[in-house]
Coordinates of C-alpha atoms and ligand atoms in Angstrom, one line a residue:
M1 CA 155.9 80.5 69.5
L2 CA 152.9 80.2 67.1
L3 CA 154.7 78.3 64.5
S4 CA 156.7 75.9 66.9
P5 CA 155.0 75.3 70.1
L6 CA 157.8 72.8 71.2
A7 CA 160.4 75.6 71.3
A8 CA 158.9 76.9 74.5
T9 CA 160.3 73.5 76.2
A10 CA 163.2 72.8 74.0
Q11 CA 165.0 75.8 72.9
D12 CA 167.5 75.4 70.2
T13 CA 171.3 75.3 71.0
S14 CA 174.3 76.4 69.1
L15 CA 177.6 75.1 68.9
D16 CA 179.2 78.4 70.3
S17 CA 176.6 78.5 73.3
V18 CA 177.8 74.6 74.1
A19 CA 181.5 75.6 73.7
K20 CA 181.1 78.4 76.0
A21 CA 179.2 76.7 78.8
M22 CA 181.5 73.7 78.7
G23 CA 184.7 75.9 78.6
A24 CA 185.8 74.0 75.4
T25 CA 187.4 76.9 73.6
G26 CA 190.4 77.3 75.9
I27 CA 190.9 73.4 76.3
K28 CA 194.0 72.1 74.5
S29 CA 194.3 69.1 76.7
I30 CA 192.7 67.4 79.9
Q31 CA 193.4 64.8 82.2
Y32 CA 190.9 63.0 84.5
T33 CA 191.0 60.3 87.2
G34 CA 188.3 58.1 88.7
S35 CA 187.4 54.8 89.5
G36 CA 184.3 52.4 89.1
V37 CA 183.8 49.3 86.9
N38 CA 184.2 48.6 83.3
F39 CA 183.3 45.6 81.2
Q40 CA 185.2 44.0 78.4
V41 CA 183.3 44.4 74.9
G42 CA 183.0 41.3 72.9
Q43 CA 184.4 38.9 75.6
N44 CA 181.1 37.7 77.2
Y45 CA 180.8 34.1 78.1
S46 CA 178.0 33.5 75.7
P47 CA 176.7 35.7 73.1
D48 CA 173.4 36.5 74.8
L49 CA 175.2 37.7 78.2
P50 CA 176.3 41.3 79.1
W51 CA 180.2 41.9 78.7
P52 CA 182.2 40.6 81.4
R53 CA 182.9 43.0 84.4
F54 CA 186.2 44.1 86.1
I55 CA 186.8 46.7 89.0
V56 CA 188.5 49.6 88.0
K57 CA 190.4 50.7 91.0
S58 CA 192.1 53.6 89.2
Y59 CA 191.4 55.1 86.0
T60 CA 193.3 58.1 84.2
R61 CA 192.5 59.4 80.9
A62 CA 194.8 61.9 79.3
V63 CA 193.8 63.7 76.1
N64 CA 195.5 66.0 73.8
Y65 CA 193.2 67.6 71.3
D66 CA 196.0 69.3 69.3
T67 CA 198.0 66.1 68.7
A68 CA 194.7 63.8 68.5
S69 CA 196.2 61.7 71.2
L70 CA 194.4 59.7 73.9
R71 CA 196.0 57.6 76.8
D72 CA 194.2 55.6 79.1
E73 CA 195.9 53.9 82.3
L74 CA 193.9 51.7 84.2
V75 CA 194.5 49.4 87.5
R76 CA 191.8 46.8 87.2
L77 CA 191.0 43.6 89.4
Q78 CA 189.0 40.6 88.6
G79 CA 185.2 41.3 88.6
E80 CA 183.3 38.1 87.8
D81 CA 183.6 35.3 90.5
P82 CA 184.1 32.8 89.4
P83 CA 186.0 33.8 86.3
R84 CA 183.6 33.6 83.1
G85 CA 184.4 34.8 79.7
G86 CA 187.5 36.5 78.1
G87 CA 189.2 39.7 78.3
G88 CA 192.4 38.3 80.0
Q89 CA 190.6 36.4 83.0
P90 CA 191.3 35.4 85.5
V91 CA 193.1 38.5 86.6
R92 CA 195.4 37.8 89.5
G93 CA 195.7 40.9 91.8
E94 CA 196.0 44.2 90.6
Q95 CA 196.8 44.5 86.7
R96 CA 197.9 47.9 85.0
Q97 CA 196.8 48.3 81.5
I98 CA 197.8 51.2 79.1
F99 CA 196.0 52.0 75.9
V100 CA 197.1 54.8 73.6
V101 CA 196.0 56.4 70.3
S102 CA 197.8 59.0 68.5
G103 CA 196.7 60.1 65.2
D104 CA 196.2 56.9 63.3
F105 CA 198.6 54.8 65.3
T106 CA 197.2 52.8 68.4
W107 CA 198.9 50.3 70.9
A108 CA 198.9 48.8 74.1
M109 CA 201.4 48.6 76.8
T110 CA 201.8 45.6 79.2
G111 CA 204.9 46.1 81.3
D112 CA 207.7 46.7 79.1
A113 CA 206.0 45.2 75.9
V114 CA 204.4 47.6 73.3
N115 CA 202.0 45.9 70.9
P116 CA 200.2 47.5 68.0
T117 CA 196.4 47.2 68.1
P118 CA 194.9 48.5 64.9
V119 CA 191.7 46.6 65.7
A120 CA 191.0 49.0 68.4
L121 CA 191.6 52.1 66.3
I122 CA 188.3 53.4 65.4
D123 CA 186.8 52.8 69.0
R124 CA 189.8 55.0 70.6
Q125 CA 189.3 57.6 67.9
L126 CA 185.7 57.6 68.9
Q127 CA 186.5 57.7 72.6
L128 CA 188.8 60.9 72.0
W129 CA 186.3 62.8 69.9
T130 CA 183.3 61.9 72.3
T131 CA 185.0 63.2 75.6
P132 CA 182.9 66.1 76.7
H133 CA 185.2 68.7 75.3
G134 CA 186.3 66.6 72.3
V135 CA 182.9 66.2 71.1
V136 CA 182.5 70.0 70.9
K137 CA 185.8 70.3 68.9
A138 CA 185.0 67.4 66.5
A139 CA 181.5 69.0 65.8
M140 CA 183.2 72.2 65.0
A141 CA 186.0 70.5 62.7
N142 CA 183.3 68.3 60.9
K143 CA 180.5 71.0 60.2
A144 CA 178.2 69.7 62.7
T145 CA 174.5 70.3 62.1
V146 CA 172.2 71.4 65.1
Q147 CA 168.8 70.7 65.5
G148 CA 166.9 71.5 68.6
R149 CA 169.6 70.3 71.3
A150 CA 171.1 67.7 69.2
I151 CA 174.6 68.4 67.5
A152 CA 175.4 65.8 64.8
F153 CA 178.4 65.1 62.6
T154 CA 180.2 62.2 60.6
V155 CA 183.8 61.2 60.6
P156 CA 183.6 59.4 57.1
G157 CA 184.5 55.8 57.4
K158 CA 184.7 55.8 61.0
F159 CA 181.7 57.1 63.0
R160 CA 178.5 59.1 63.1
V161 CA 177.9 61.1 66.4
K162 CA 175.1 62.8 67.9
A163 CA 175.7 64.7 70.8
T164 CA 172.8 66.2 73.0
A165 CA 173.3 69.2 75.2
D166 CA 171.0 69.8 78.5
G167 CA 169.3 73.0 79.3
Q168 CA 172.5 74.6 80.6
N169 CA 174.2 73.6 77.3
L170 CA 176.4 71.1 78.8
I171 CA 176.8 67.7 76.7
E172 CA 174.7 65.2 78.6
R173 CA 174.6 62.4 76.0
I174 CA 176.2 60.9 73.0
D175 CA 174.8 58.6 70.7
A176 CA 177.1 57.3 68.2
V177 CA 177.3 54.5 65.4
A178 CA 180.7 53.3 64.8
S179 CA 182.2 51.0 62.1
H180 CA 183.0 47.7 63.7
A181 CA 184.7 44.4 62.5
V182 CA 182.2 42.0 63.9
L183 CA 178.9 43.9 64.0
G184 CA 179.3 45.9 60.8
D185 CA 177.7 48.9 62.7
V186 CA 177.9 49.3 66.4
A187 CA 175.9 51.7 68.6
V188 CA 177.9 53.4 71.3
E189 CA 176.0 55.3 74.0
I190 CA 177.5 57.8 76.7
R191 CA 175.7 59.5 79.5
Y192 CA 177.6 62.4 81.3
S193 CA 176.1 63.8 84.4
D194 CA 176.6 65.5 87.7
Y195 CA 178.7 68.3 86.2
K196 CA 181.3 70.3 88.3
D197 CA 183.5 73.3 87.8
F198 CA 187.1 72.4 87.6
G199 CA 189.0 75.8 87.4
G200 CA 186.3 77.4 85.0
V201 CA 185.9 74.3 83.0
K202 CA 182.7 72.2 83.4
F203 CA 183.2 68.3 83.6
P204 CA 180.9 65.4 84.4
T205 CA 181.7 63.6 87.6
K206 CA 179.5 60.5 86.4
I207 CA 180.2 58.9 83.1
K208 CA 178.3 55.8 81.8
Q209 CA 178.9 54.0 78.5
T210 CA 177.3 51.1 76.7
V211 CA 178.3 49.4 73.5
G212 CA 176.3 47.3 71.5
G213 CA 173.4 47.6 74.0
H214 CA 175.5 46.4 77.0
P215 CA 177.3 48.5 79.7
S216 CA 181.0 49.1 79.0
L217 CA 182.0 51.6 81.5
D218 CA 180.7 53.2 84.8
L219 CA 183.1 55.9 86.1
S220 CA 183.0 58.1 89.0
V221 CA 185.4 61.0 88.1
S222 CA 187.2 62.4 91.2
D223 CA 189.8 65.0 89.7
V224 CA 190.1 66.8 86.3
Q225 CA 193.0 68.8 85.2
P226 CA 192.3 71.1 82.2
N227 CA 195.4 71.7 80.1
A228 CA 197.5 69.1 81.7
T229 CA 200.8 68.1 80.0
V230 CA 199.8 65.2 77.7
E231 CA 202.5 63.9 75.5
T232 CA 202.2 60.5 73.6
A233 CA 205.3 59.9 71.5
V234 CA 204.5 57.0 69.1
P235 CA 207.1 54.2 70.1
D236 CA 209.6 53.3 67.3
P237 CA 208.3 49.9 66.7
I238 CA 204.8 51.1 66.4
R239 CA 205.9 53.8 63.9
Q240 CA 208.0 51.5 61.8
T241 CA 205.1 48.8 61.5
P242 CA 202.2 50.8 60.2
A243 CA 200.4 47.8 59.0
P244 CA 201.1 45.0 61.3
Y245 CA 198.1 42.7 60.3
A246 CA 199.7 42.4 56.7
R247 CA 202.4 40.3 58.0
V248 CA 201.5 36.5 57.8
T249 CA 204.0 33.9 58.7
S250 CA 203.2 30.3 57.4
Q251 CA 204.5 27.0 58.7
M252 CA 203.9 23.7 57.6
I253 CA 202.9 21.5 60.4
A254 CA 202.2 18.1 58.6
E255 CA 201.5 17.6 54.9
G256 CA 198.9 20.3 53.9
V257 CA 198.4 21.5 57.4
W258 CA 199.7 24.9 57.9
F259 CA 200.0 27.5 60.8
L260 CA 199.6 31.1 59.9
S261 CA 201.0 33.5 62.5
G262 CA 202.7 36.7 62.6
G263 CA 200.9 38.7 65.0
S264 CA 199.0 38.6 68.1
H265 CA 196.3 36.0 66.6
N266 CA 197.0 32.9 64.6
S267 CA 195.0 30.8 62.0
A268 CA 195.5 27.4 60.6
R269 CA 194.8 26.2 56.8
I270 CA 194.2 22.5 56.4
E271 CA 194.1 21.1 52.8
M272 CA 191.5 18.6 51.9
K273 CA 191.2 16.6 48.6
D274 CA 189.3 19.3 46.7
H275 CA 189.0 22.3 49.2
L276 CA 190.4 24.0 52.0
I277 CA 189.3 24.5 55.7
L278 CA 190.4 27.7 57.4
V279 CA 190.3 27.7 61.2
E280 CA 189.9 31.3 62.6
S281 CA 189.8 34.3 61.0
P282 CA 190.6 36.9 63.9
L283 CA 191.0 40.6 64.3
N284 CA 189.5 42.6 61.5
E285 CA 189.2 42.8 57.7
D286 CA 192.9 43.7 57.2
R287 CA 194.0 40.6 59.0
A288 CA 191.6 38.5 57.1
A289 CA 192.7 40.0 53.8
A290 CA 196.4 39.1 54.7
V291 CA 195.4 35.6 55.8
L292 CA 193.3 34.9 52.7
A293 CA 196.0 36.1 50.3
E294 CA 198.4 33.8 52.2
V295 CA 196.1 30.8 51.9
K296 CA 195.6 31.4 48.2
N297 CA 199.3 31.9 47.8
L298 CA 199.9 28.5 49.2
V299 CA 197.5 26.6 47.3
A300 CA 195.8 28.5 44.3
N301 CA 193.4 25.9 42.9
K302 CA 191.3 24.9 45.8
P303 CA 188.4 26.8 47.3
I304 CA 188.0 27.4 51.1
K305 CA 184.8 25.4 51.7
Y306 CA 184.7 25.8 55.5
M307 CA 185.7 28.5 58.0
V308 CA 186.0 27.3 61.6
A309 CA 185.1 29.9 64.1
T310 CA 186.2 28.5 67.7
H311 CA 183.9 31.0 69.5
H312 CA 182.4 34.4 69.0
H313 CA 184.5 36.7 70.9
F314 CA 185.2 39.7 68.7
D315 CA 189.1 39.4 68.6
H316 CA 188.7 36.0 67.2
S317 CA 185.7 36.6 64.7
G318 CA 186.7 40.0 63.4
G319 CA 187.6 38.6 60.1
L320 CA 184.3 36.5 59.5
R321 CA 182.6 39.0 57.5
A322 CA 185.4 39.2 55.1
V323 CA 185.6 35.3 54.8
A324 CA 181.9 35.1 54.5
A325 CA 182.1 37.6 51.6
E326 CA 183.9 34.9 49.7
G327 CA 180.9 32.5 49.9
V328 CA 182.7 30.4 52.6
T329 CA 180.4 28.2 55.0
V330 CA 181.2 29.2 58.7
V331 CA 181.1 26.2 61.1
T332 CA 181.1 27.0 64.8
H333 CA 179.3 25.8 68.2
D334 CA 175.3 26.1 68.3
V335 CA 176.1 28.6 71.2
N336 CA 177.7 31.0 68.6
K337 CA 175.2 30.4 65.5
A338 CA 172.5 32.8 66.0
F339 CA 174.8 35.5 67.0
L340 CA 177.0 35.0 64.0
E341 CA 174.2 34.7 61.6
K342 CA 172.9 38.1 63.0
A343 CA 176.3 39.8 62.9
L344 CA 177.1 38.5 59.4
A345 CA 173.7 39.8 58.1
A346 CA 174.0 43.2 59.8
P347 CA 174.5 46.3 57.8
A348 CA 178.0 48.1 57.6
T349 CA 176.9 51.5 56.6
V350 CA 179.4 53.7 58.3
S351 CA 182.3 51.9 56.3
P352 CA 180.8 49.5 53.8
D353 CA 183.1 46.4 53.9
R354 CA 183.7 43.4 51.7
L355 CA 180.7 41.5 52.8
A356 CA 178.3 44.7 52.5
K357 CA 179.6 45.1 49.1
S358 CA 179.5 41.4 48.1
G359 CA 175.6 41.3 48.7
K360 CA 176.4 37.7 49.8
K361 CA 174.1 36.0 52.5
A362 CA 176.4 34.0 54.9
T363 CA 175.7 30.5 55.8
V364 CA 176.5 29.5 59.5
E365 CA 176.4 25.7 60.5
G366 CA 176.3 24.8 64.1
L367 CA 177.5 21.7 66.0
R368 CA 176.7 20.7 69.6
D369 CA 179.3 18.0 70.7
K370 CA 181.2 17.1 67.6
R371 CA 181.2 17.3 63.8
V372 CA 183.7 15.5 61.8
L373 CA 184.9 16.8 58.3
T374 CA 186.3 14.3 56.1
D375 CA 187.4 13.7 52.5
G376 CA 188.0 10.0 52.9
I377 CA 191.7 10.5 53.5
R378 CA 192.0 13.2 56.1
T379 CA 189.8 13.6 59.0
V380 CA 189.2 17.0 61.0
E381 CA 187.0 16.6 64.2
L382 CA 185.6 19.7 65.6
V383 CA 184.8 19.1 69.2
H384 CA 183.1 21.2 71.9
I385 CA 185.5 22.1 74.7
A386 CA 182.8 21.2 77.5
G387 CA 182.4 23.3 80.6
N388 CA 185.0 25.6 79.7
T389 CA 184.3 28.9 81.6
H390 CA 186.1 31.1 79.1
H391 CA 183.2 30.4 76.7
A392 CA 180.1 28.2 76.6
G393 CA 180.4 27.6 73.0
L394 CA 184.2 27.0 72.6
I395 CA 185.3 24.3 70.0
M396 CA 188.6 22.9 69.0
A397 CA 189.9 21.4 65.9
Y398 CA 191.6 17.9 66.2
L399 CA 193.4 15.9 63.5
P400 CA 193.6 12.4 64.9
K401 CA 196.2 11.1 62.1
E402 CA 198.5 14.0 62.6
K403 CA 197.8 14.3 66.4
V404 CA 197.4 17.8 66.0
L405 CA 195.1 20.1 68.2
I406 CA 194.1 23.5 67.3
E407 CA 192.5 25.6 70.1
A408 CA 191.8 29.2 71.1
D409 CA 192.0 30.7 74.6
A410 CA 191.7 27.4 76.5
Y411 CA 195.5 27.4 76.6
T412 CA 198.0 30.2 75.4
P413 CA 201.7 28.9 75.7
L414 CA 203.9 31.4 77.5
P415 CA 207.0 32.5 75.8
P416 CA 209.8 30.0 76.0
N417 CA 211.6 30.1 79.4
A418 CA 209.0 32.4 81.0
P419 CA 208.4 31.6 84.7
P420 CA 205.6 29.3 85.4
P421 CA 202.2 31.0 86.2
P422 CA 201.6 31.4 90.0
A423 CA 198.6 29.0 89.7
A424 CA 197.1 26.9 87.0
N425 CA 194.9 28.7 84.5
P426 CA 191.3 27.1 85.0
F427 CA 190.5 27.3 81.1
S428 CA 193.7 25.2 80.7
V429 CA 192.9 22.7 83.4
N430 CA 189.5 22.1 81.7
L431 CA 191.1 21.7 78.2
A432 CA 193.4 19.0 79.7
D433 CA 190.4 17.4 81.4
N434 CA 188.6 17.3 78.0
L435 CA 191.4 15.8 76.1
K436 CA 191.5 13.0 78.7
R437 CA 187.7 12.3 79.0
L438 CA 187.7 12.3 75.0
D439 CA 190.7 10.2 74.9
L440 CA 192.3 12.5 72.4
A441 CA 196.0 11.5 71.6
V442 CA 197.7 14.9 70.9
D443 CA 201.4 15.5 69.9
Q444 CA 201.2 19.2 69.2
I445 CA 199.2 22.0 70.0
L446 CA 198.7 24.9 67.5
P447 CA 197.3 27.6 69.8
L448 CA 195.5 30.4 68.0
H449 CA 197.7 33.0 70.3
G450 CA 201.3 32.1 70.8
R451 CA 203.5 29.5 69.7
I452 CA 203.3 25.7 68.8
V453 CA 204.1 23.6 71.6
P454 CA 204.4 19.7 72.6
V455 CA 201.3 18.7 74.5
A456 CA 203.6 18.2 77.4
E457 CA 203.8 22.0 77.7
L458 CA 200.1 22.2 78.6
H459 CA 200.6 19.5 81.4
K460 CA 203.5 21.4 82.6
A461 CA 201.5 24.7 82.7
I462 CA 198.8 23.3 84.9
G463 CA 201.3 21.5 87.2
H464 CA 200.8 18.0 85.8
A465 CA 204.2 16.4 85.5
H466 CA 203.0 13.6 83.5
Q467 CA 200.2 13.6 81.0
Ligands
ZN1 ZN1 188.0 34.2 73.8

């Protein structure tokens, strides 16, 4: 007491006493259900706003600690009214979502479709190992240090975690820093409160999370089943494609204009007289590396001078750091400029990436209504899609001579022969309005999700028989 007066109010804890208080030692799996709201990280209407909100009617998380698996199943409803921002808005009625991680495989299920989602791997592993009992197990496995009531450990290349126990040795908060494709390092905070006893196992009935300083989850837990049966077999298509982002398919649309697809997000490459323009570097560094390799494979002797970023949404800007590491100038709307400058200058200490290693300082140039890139022969117009509620600073690339439009998220064509949407997508209606207002003659749309379509498909999708 004389040596350490603080000890009187903040008695040191130990991993063993926390594990015992939580009932963690006998837990091999757990399932908990609840409801509340969640927020789609990285999908805000503009970079300075909170993440867009969704109502979570039901939420079931099943975790198997022995197999390092976690399965989230949500039924969600539209939360923003009117719809603003991304994350699959507008949600019509009830939408079921399933997200799974098992070891180093991660995927999402929508209806019968199974899609690999490696970009989400670190976040889902962090979610798994920061569950109330998972964090105790991870602390033990990763030789955590204990200081006062704080338990700290690192999973190298993925995240650093500090878990704090309350006076009853129950985990009350998590402060983590994770590796992030867009942000370098990202702060993730979780608050666990209102613990109750579920068959000898303590579990919080209130869970609140923030990611990057904005709320991401606010959940009330109604039911907890310790040691529930949790099986998450990795589907064959996921197991057979361990590196889905490596696959890049290139297709020439017009002389020197290429569509780079092969996964959930596309890019485009435009050849100018003495340089190249890359439109969009989505997902993460792995995808960026594959796209950059394909760009160099198509044309070896011209440097990429400009990287067009359509908007700041994280799924579309996750490869920007890798492109900036090559000294490429990023061009975007003014709305995104300060955010991207900050993201491209941010440290990546958890997992130093290409940009961190390059030591390069990225250049970001903004535009308001329009900017024209030309080499005297080819012209590329970068134009603001004004008034689009998907994003305040969304830009498209228009090639007037080729009559080609490259756009993201304003219009995503459905697969061929899919039934038409029950109602017109407001973002697509706005795109068509902009094309008309600006009098842009378009033959083909190169969407940054989905397949190339004639512009007539856009008009059909929004219920206009004639353009
Ligand atoms: Zn978006």
